[in-house]
CSV table of C-alpha atoms in Angstrom, one decimal:
chain,number,residue,atom,x,y,z
A,1,MET,CA,114.4,46.1,78.7
A,2,ALA,CA,117.1,48.7,78.9
A,3,SER,CA,120.5,47.3,79.6
A,4,LEU,CA,122.1,47.5,83.1
A,5,LYS,CA,124.6,50.0,81.9
A,6,ALA,CA,122.0,52.3,80.4
A,7,LEU,CA,119.9,52.2,83.6
A,8,LYS,CA,122.9,53.1,85.7
A,9,ILE,CA,123.7,56.1,83.5
A,10,ARG,CA,120.1,57.2,83.7
A,11,ILE,CA,120.0,57.0,87.5
A,12,GLY,CA,123.2,59.0,87.6
A,13,SER,CA,121.8,61.7,85.4
A,14,VAL,CA,118.6,62.0,87.4
A,15,LYS,CA,120.6,62.2,90.6
A,16,SER,CA,122.7,65.1,89.3
A,17,THR,CA,119.5,66.9,88.2
A,18,GLN,CA,118.1,66.4,91.6
A,19,LYS,CA,121.2,67.9,93.1
A,20,ILE,CA,120.8,71.0,91.0
A,21,THR,CA,117.1,71.4,91.8
A,22,LYS,CA,117.8,70.9,95.5
A,23,ALA,CA,120.5,73.6,95.4
A,24,MET,CA,118.2,76.0,93.5
A,25,LYS,CA,115.5,75.4,96.1
A,26,MET,CA,117.8,76.3,98.9
A,27,VAL,CA,119.1,79.4,97.1
A,28,ALA,CA,115.5,80.5,96.4
A,29,ALA,CA,114.6,80.0,100.0
A,30,ALA,CA,117.4,82.2,101.2
A,31,LYS,CA,116.6,84.8,98.6
A,32,LEU,CA,112.9,84.7,99.5
A,33,ARG,CA,113.7,85.5,103.1
A,34,ARG,CA,115.8,88.5,102.0
A,35,ALA,CA,113.1,89.6,99.5
A,36,GLN,CA,110.4,89.4,102.2
A,37,GLU,CA,112.6,91.5,104.6
A,38,ALA,CA,113.0,94.1,101.9
A,39,ALA,CA,109.3,94.2,101.3
A,40,VAL,CA,108.6,94.7,105.0
A,41,ALA,CA,111.3,97.4,105.2
A,42,GLY,CA,109.8,99.4,102.4
A,43,ARG,CA,106.4,99.6,104.0
A,44,PRO,CA,106.8,102.6,106.3
A,45,TYR,CA,107.8,104.9,103.4
A,46,ALA,CA,104.9,103.8,101.2
A,47,GLU,CA,102.4,104.1,104.1
A,48,ARG,CA,103.4,107.6,105.0
A,49,LEU,CA,103.6,108.8,101.4
A,50,GLU,CA,100.2,107.5,100.7
A,51,ARG,CA,98.7,109.2,103.7
A,52,VAL,CA,100.2,112.5,102.8
A,53,VAL,CA,99.2,112.3,99.2
A,54,ALA,CA,95.7,111.4,100.2
A,55,SER,CA,95.3,114.4,102.6
A,56,LEU,CA,96.9,116.8,100.1
A,57,ALA,CA,94.7,115.6,97.3
A,58,ARG,CA,91.7,116.3,99.5
A,59,THR,CA,92.8,119.8,100.3
A,60,VAL,CA,94.0,120.8,96.8
A,61,GLY,CA,91.4,118.9,94.8
A,62,VAL,CA,92.0,116.4,92.0
A,63,GLY,CA,92.0,119.0,89.3
A,64,ALA,CA,95.5,120.2,90.4
A,65,SER,CA,97.5,117.7,88.3
A,66,PRO,CA,96.8,115.6,85.2
A,67,LEU,CA,98.4,112.7,87.2
A,68,LEU,CA,95.4,112.8,89.5
A,69,ALA,CA,92.6,113.9,87.2
A,70,GLY,CA,93.6,111.9,84.1
A,71,THR,CA,93.7,113.2,80.5
A,72,GLY,CA,90.0,113.4,80.2
A,73,LYS,CA,90.0,110.5,77.8
A,74,ASP,CA,89.8,106.8,78.4
A,75,GLN,CA,91.0,105.4,75.0
A,76,VAL,CA,94.6,104.2,75.1
A,77,HIS,CA,95.4,101.8,77.9
A,78,LEU,CA,99.0,100.9,78.7
A,79,LEU,CA,99.6,97.6,80.4
A,80,VAL,CA,102.9,97.6,82.3
A,81,VAL,CA,103.8,93.9,82.8
A,82,ALA,CA,106.5,93.3,85.4
A,83,THR,CA,108.0,89.8,85.2
A,84,SER,CA,111.2,88.2,86.3
A,85,GLU,CA,114.5,88.0,84.3
A,86,ARG,CA,114.8,84.3,84.9
A,87,GLY,CA,112.7,81.2,84.3
A,88,LEU,CA,112.4,78.0,86.2
A,89,ALA,CA,110.0,79.6,88.6
A,90,GLY,CA,106.9,77.5,88.0
A,91,ALA,CA,103.9,79.3,86.6
A,92,PHE,CA,105.1,82.7,88.0
A,93,ASN,CA,105.7,84.5,84.8
A,94,THR,CA,103.0,82.7,82.9
A,95,ASN,CA,100.4,83.8,85.4
A,96,ILE,CA,101.3,87.5,85.2
A,97,VAL,CA,101.3,87.4,81.4
A,98,ARG,CA,98.0,85.6,81.4
A,99,ALA,CA,96.4,88.2,83.7
A,100,ALA,CA,97.7,91.0,81.5
A,101,ARG,CA,96.4,89.3,78.3
A,102,ARG,CA,93.0,88.7,79.9
A,103,LYS,CA,92.8,92.4,80.7
A,104,ALA,CA,93.9,93.3,77.2
A,105,VAL,CA,91.2,91.1,75.7
A,106,GLU,CA,88.6,92.7,78.0
A,107,LEU,CA,89.7,96.2,77.1
A,108,GLU,CA,89.8,95.5,73.4
A,109,ALA,CA,86.3,94.1,73.6
A,110,ALA,CA,85.3,97.5,75.0
A,111,GLY,CA,86.8,99.2,72.0
A,112,LYS,CA,89.9,100.5,73.7
A,113,THR,CA,93.4,100.6,72.3
A,114,VAL,CA,95.9,98.4,74.2
A,115,ARG,CA,99.6,99.0,74.5
A,116,PHE,CA,102.2,97.0,76.4
A,117,TYR,CA,105.2,98.1,78.4
A,118,ILE,CA,107.4,95.2,79.2
A,119,ALA,CA,109.6,95.2,82.3
A,120,GLY,CA,111.6,92.0,82.7
A,121,LYS,CA,112.8,89.5,80.1
A,122,LYS,CA,110.1,86.9,80.6
A,123,GLY,CA,107.4,89.3,79.6
A,124,ARG,CA,108.7,89.3,76.1
A,125,VAL,CA,106.4,86.4,75.1
A,126,ILE,CA,103.7,89.1,74.8
A,127,ARG,CA,105.4,90.1,71.5
A,128,ARG,CA,104.0,86.9,70.1
A,129,PHE,CA,100.4,87.9,70.7
A,130,TYR,CA,100.6,91.6,70.2
A,131,PRO,CA,103.6,92.1,67.9
A,132,THR,CA,102.7,95.8,67.2
A,133,GLY,CA,101.4,96.8,70.6
A,134,ILE,CA,104.7,97.0,72.5
A,135,VAL,CA,105.8,100.6,73.3
A,136,ALA,CA,108.8,99.7,75.3
A,137,ASP,CA,110.9,96.8,76.6
A,138,HIS,CA,112.4,98.0,79.8
A,139,ASP,CA,115.5,96.1,80.7
A,140,LEU,CA,115.8,95.1,84.3
A,141,SER,CA,118.6,92.5,83.9
A,142,GLU,CA,121.1,94.9,85.6
A,143,MET,CA,119.0,94.9,88.7
A,144,LYS,CA,120.0,92.2,91.2
A,145,VAL,CA,117.7,93.3,94.0
A,146,ALA,CA,114.7,95.5,93.5
A,147,SER,CA,116.1,99.0,93.8
A,148,PHE,CA,114.2,102.3,94.1
A,149,ASP,CA,116.3,103.9,91.5
A,150,ALA,CA,115.2,101.3,88.9
A,151,ALA,CA,111.6,101.9,89.9
A,152,LYS,CA,112.0,105.6,89.7
A,153,GLU,CA,113.6,105.4,86.2
A,154,MET,CA,110.6,103.4,85.1
A,155,ALA,CA,108.2,105.8,86.7
A,156,ASP,CA,109.9,108.8,85.0
A,157,ASP,CA,109.8,107.1,81.7
A,158,LEU,CA,106.1,106.3,82.1
A,159,ILE,CA,105.2,109.8,83.2
A,160,ARG,CA,107.1,111.3,80.3
A,161,ARG,CA,105.1,109.1,77.9
A,162,TYR,CA,101.9,110.0,79.7
A,163,GLU,CA,102.6,113.7,79.4
A,164,ALA,CA,103.4,113.2,75.7
A,165,GLY,CA,99.9,111.8,75.4
A,166,GLU,CA,101.0,108.3,74.5
A,167,PHE,CA,98.3,106.8,76.7
A,168,ASP,CA,95.5,107.7,79.0
A,169,VAL,CA,95.5,105.0,81.7
A,170,ALA,CA,98.3,102.8,82.9
A,171,HIS,CA,97.8,99.5,84.7
A,172,LEU,CA,100.6,97.6,86.4
A,173,PHE,CA,100.7,93.8,86.4
A,174,TYR,CA,102.7,91.8,88.9
A,175,ALA,CA,102.3,89.0,91.3
A,176,ARG,CA,101.3,89.8,94.9
A,177,PHE,CA,103.1,87.7,97.4
A,178,GLN,CA,100.9,85.8,99.8
A,179,SER,CA,103.0,82.9,100.8
A,180,ALA,CA,105.7,80.7,99.3
A,181,LEU,CA,102.9,78.6,97.9
A,182,VAL,CA,100.5,81.2,96.8
A,183,GLN,CA,101.3,84.2,94.6
A,184,GLU,CA,98.3,86.0,93.1
A,185,PRO,CA,98.8,87.9,89.8
A,186,VAL,CA,97.2,91.3,90.1
A,187,GLY,CA,96.5,94.3,87.9
A,188,GLN,CA,96.4,97.7,89.4
A,189,GLN,CA,95.9,101.2,88.0
A,190,ILE,CA,98.9,103.4,88.6
A,191,ILE,CA,98.2,106.4,86.3
A,192,PRO,CA,96.1,108.4,86.9
A,193,VAL,CA,96.9,108.0,90.6
A,194,ALA,CA,94.0,106.6,92.4
A,195,VAL,CA,93.6,108.6,95.6
A,196,PRO,CA,93.7,106.2,98.5
A,197,ALA,CA,90.4,106.4,100.3
A,198,ILE,CA,91.6,106.7,103.8
A,199,ALA,CA,89.0,107.2,106.4
A,200,GLU,CA,89.0,110.7,107.9
A,201,THR,CA,91.2,110.2,110.9
A,202,LYS,CA,92.2,112.5,113.7
A,203,GLY,CA,94.8,114.0,111.4
A,204,ALA,CA,92.1,115.4,109.1
A,205,ALA,CA,91.0,118.1,111.6
A,206,ALA,CA,94.5,119.3,112.0
A,207,ASP,CA,95.0,119.5,108.2
A,208,ALA,CA,93.6,122.9,108.0
A,209,THR,CA,96.3,124.5,110.1
A,210,VAL,CA,99.2,122.8,108.4
A,211,ALA,CA,101.7,125.3,106.9
A,212,TYR,CA,102.9,124.3,103.4
A,213,GLU,CA,106.2,125.3,101.9
A,214,PRO,CA,106.4,126.3,99.0
A,215,SER,CA,102.7,125.5,98.5
A,216,GLU,CA,100.2,122.7,98.6
A,217,GLU,CA,100.1,122.5,94.8
A,218,ALA,CA,103.9,122.5,94.5
A,219,ILE,CA,104.3,119.8,97.1
A,220,LEU,CA,101.6,117.7,95.5
A,221,ALA,CA,103.2,118.1,92.1
A,222,ASP,CA,106.5,116.9,93.6
A,223,LEU,CA,104.9,114.0,95.4
A,224,LEU,CA,102.7,112.5,92.7
A,225,PRO,CA,105.6,111.2,90.5
A,226,ARG,CA,107.2,109.9,93.6
A,227,ASN,CA,104.0,108.1,94.4
A,228,VAL,CA,104.0,106.4,91.0
A,229,ALA,CA,107.6,105.4,91.6
A,230,ILE,CA,106.9,104.0,95.0
A,231,GLN,CA,104.0,101.9,93.6
A,232,ILE,CA,106.3,100.5,90.9
A,233,PHE,CA,108.9,99.8,93.6
A,234,ARG,CA,106.5,98.0,95.8
A,235,ALA,CA,105.4,95.9,92.8
A,236,LEU,CA,109.0,95.0,92.1
A,237,LEU,CA,109.5,94.0,95.7
A,238,GLU,CA,106.4,91.9,95.7
A,239,ASN,CA,107.4,90.4,92.4
A,240,ALA,CA,110.9,89.5,93.7
A,241,ALA,CA,109.4,87.8,96.7
A,242,SER,CA,106.8,86.0,94.6
A,243,GLU,CA,109.4,84.9,92.1
A,244,GLN,CA,111.6,83.3,94.8
A,245,GLY,CA,108.6,81.7,96.5
A,246,SER,CA,107.4,80.3,93.2
A,247,ARG,CA,110.8,79.0,92.3
A,248,MET,CA,111.2,77.4,95.7
A,249,THR,CA,107.9,75.5,95.3
A,250,ALA,CA,108.7,74.5,91.8
A,251,MET,CA,112.2,73.3,92.7
A,252,ASP,CA,110.8,71.4,95.7
A,253,ASN,CA,108.4,69.6,93.4
A,254,ALA,CA,111.2,68.9,90.9
A,255,THR,CA,113.4,67.5,93.7
A,256,ARG,CA,110.6,65.3,94.9
A,257,ASN,CA,109.8,64.1,91.4
A,258,ALA,CA,113.5,63.3,90.8
A,259,GLY,CA,113.5,61.3,94.0
A,260,ASP,CA,110.5,59.3,92.9
A,261,MET,CA,112.2,58.7,89.5
A,262,ILE,CA,115.4,57.5,91.1
A,263,LYS,CA,113.4,55.1,93.3
A,264,ARG,CA,111.6,53.7,90.3
A,265,LEU,CA,114.8,53.4,88.2
A,266,SER,CA,116.6,51.7,91.1
A,267,ILE,CA,114.0,49.1,91.4
A,268,GLN,CA,114.1,48.5,87.7
A,269,TYR,CA,117.9,48.3,87.9
A,270,ASN,CA,117.9,45.8,90.7
A,271,ARG,CA,115.3,43.6,89.0
A,272,ALA,CA,117.4,43.6,85.8
A,273,ARG,CA,120.5,42.7,87.8
A,274,GLN,CA,118.8,39.9,89.6
A,275,ALA,CA,117.4,38.6,86.4
A,276,ALA,CA,120.9,38.6,84.9
A,277,ILE,CA,122.3,36.7,87.9
A,278,THR,CA,119.4,34.1,87.8
A,279,THR,CA,120.1,33.5,84.1
A,280,GLU,CA,123.7,33.1,84.7
A,281,LEU,CA,123.1,30.6,87.6
A,282,VAL,CA,120.6,28.6,85.5
A,283,GLU,CA,123.2,28.4,82.7
A,284,ILE,CA,125.9,27.1,85.1
A,285,ILE,CA,123.6,24.6,86.8
A,286,SER,CA,122.2,23.2,83.6
A,287,GLY,CA,125.8,23.1,82.3
A,288,ALA,CA,126.9,21.1,85.4
A,289,GLU,CA,123.9,18.7,85.1
A,290,ALA,CA,124.7,18.0,81.5
A,291,LEU,CA,128.1,16.6,82.5
B,1,MET,CA,111.8,115.4,123.2
B,2,LEU,CA,111.1,115.4,119.5
B,3,HIS,CA,110.3,112.2,117.8
B,4,PHE,CA,112.3,112.0,114.6
B,5,GLU,CA,111.9,109.5,111.7
B,6,LEU,CA,114.0,109.3,108.6
B,7,VAL,CA,112.5,106.9,106.0
B,8,THR,CA,113.7,105.9,102.5
B,9,PRO,CA,111.8,103.6,100.1
B,10,GLU,CA,114.3,100.8,101.0
B,11,ARG,CA,114.0,101.0,104.8
B,12,LEU,CA,113.3,103.0,108.0
B,13,ILE,CA,116.7,104.5,108.6
B,14,ARG,CA,116.1,105.9,112.1
B,15,SER,CA,113.3,106.4,114.5
B,16,GLU,CA,114.4,108.1,117.7
B,17,ASP,CA,113.8,110.9,120.2
B,18,VAL,CA,116.1,113.9,119.8
B,19,HIS,CA,116.3,117.5,120.9
B,20,MET,CA,116.3,119.3,117.6
B,21,VAL,CA,116.6,118.6,113.9
B,22,THR,CA,117.6,121.0,111.1
B,23,VAL,CA,116.2,120.2,107.7
B,24,PRO,CA,117.3,121.7,104.4
B,25,GLY,CA,113.9,122.9,103.0
B,26,THR,CA,113.5,124.0,99.4
B,27,ASP,CA,112.8,127.5,100.6
B,28,GLY,CA,115.5,127.5,103.2
B,29,ASP,CA,116.7,125.5,106.2
B,30,PHE,CA,114.4,125.1,109.1
B,31,ALA,CA,114.8,123.6,112.6
B,32,VAL,CA,112.2,121.6,114.3
B,33,LEU,CA,111.9,121.4,118.1
B,34,GLU,CA,109.3,119.6,120.2
B,35,GLY,CA,105.8,121.0,119.8
B,36,HIS,CA,106.4,122.5,116.4
B,37,ALA,CA,103.2,123.6,114.5
B,38,PRO,CA,102.1,121.2,111.7
B,39,PHE,CA,104.2,121.9,108.7
B,40,MET,CA,105.1,120.3,105.4
B,41,SER,CA,107.9,121.2,103.1
B,42,THR,CA,109.8,119.7,100.2
B,43,ILE,CA,113.5,119.4,100.7
B,44,ARG,CA,116.5,120.0,98.6
B,45,ASP,CA,119.6,117.8,98.6
B,46,GLY,CA,121.7,118.4,101.6
B,47,ASP,CA,122.5,117.5,105.2
B,48,VAL,CA,120.0,116.9,108.0
B,49,LEU,CA,121.5,118.0,111.3
B,50,VAL,CA,120.4,115.9,114.3
B,51,GLN,CA,121.1,117.3,117.7
B,52,LYS,CA,120.4,114.7,120.4
B,53,THR,CA,120.8,117.0,123.4
B,54,PRO,CA,120.6,120.8,123.8
B,55,GLY,CA,124.0,122.3,122.8
B,56,GLY,CA,125.3,118.9,121.8
B,57,GLN,CA,127.4,118.2,118.7
B,58,PRO,CA,125.0,117.8,115.8
B,59,GLU,CA,125.1,114.7,113.7
B,60,THR,CA,124.8,115.1,109.9
B,61,VAL,CA,122.9,112.8,107.6
B,62,ALA,CA,123.1,113.5,103.9
B,63,ILE,CA,119.7,113.2,102.2
B,64,ARG,CA,118.6,113.5,98.6
B,65,GLY,CA,115.1,114.1,97.2
B,66,GLY,CA,111.9,114.1,99.3
B,67,PHE,CA,109.9,116.0,101.8
B,68,ALA,CA,109.5,116.6,105.5
B,69,GLU,CA,106.3,116.5,107.5
B,70,VAL,CA,105.8,117.8,111.0
B,71,ASN,CA,102.7,116.7,112.9
B,72,ALA,CA,101.6,116.0,116.4
B,73,GLY,CA,103.6,112.7,116.3
B,74,GLY,CA,106.9,114.4,115.5
B,75,LEU,CA,109.0,115.0,112.4
B,76,THR,CA,109.1,112.6,109.5
B,77,VAL,CA,111.6,113.0,106.7
B,78,LEU,CA,110.9,111.0,103.6
B,79,ALA,CA,114.0,110.9,101.4
B,80,GLU,CA,114.8,109.0,98.3
B,81,HIS,CA,118.4,108.5,99.5
B,82,ALA,CA,119.9,108.9,102.9
B,83,GLY,CA,123.1,108.0,104.8
């Protein structure tokens, strides 16, 4: 049996670990609330932009822009993997990477070429599986909260590569936030832009009379890159919320486990102490009887 | 009254009923009053002038990148940066 002193040290160490995990859980909870608020605040813009792009794409036709129509090929697929910069968030990053790898295997089986675009430090593990397939490693470490500028920068980079013919289709992988307990890793096609299938609403009839300045085509050409940026931005927001949710859950579990461990170790410690006292008493009594 | 909304990717900046809004369009500034015909335009970087009452002092909001849409529901300005 471990000595009393060793047990005491161990209990102390687990206790301080528990303090850290507890603090991390609280911080994650606070950040989660903020991330959720940001996700909700970003919704109106995305909704309106999507509606406008959909109605414009209908009037102009998909042939207007390669961002809508595609390159005409379906050979090179780019998988954009958005992960977090920090670990200790349970299976959050692992799940996103796994979803991307599953898609990669599927595409390769279909004879496609797969390339990776990594956004976030924790996605770098992909290097291990596809050492040659990484086209870029986009650094997000400067980004404290998901910012539209960072998303736009990424979108511009992607569109530049797309126009240079580096890939034909881009998929974006991130974790969709459902609740603090559930985050679902999803893959979604971002280039070519999938025209949202919005039901013909009352606005559709009025579309014909809308005046456009400078022209429908020019507006659409201006909006499509923005649409890519906003999709990436939404993914970053969802990811931020998911990361904090996942971390909160993971740290809650860690805190509970540490609690269990402390309880077990305390029992062990008390038993050992009692055994030492008993031994001492037996020694004293038998010493006294011998006299 | 004209319903005016100014939205950025980060949040809905304002949503209010005003008298008139002047928007810096790519092809020139345009003002929107209540009952304006459906209209859509890209915007250049500049100031949006919001006039709450007829003849009142206009309020300026600097915006960058985006477009404006006028429909039956009012005027919506989607900008990348505002404020």
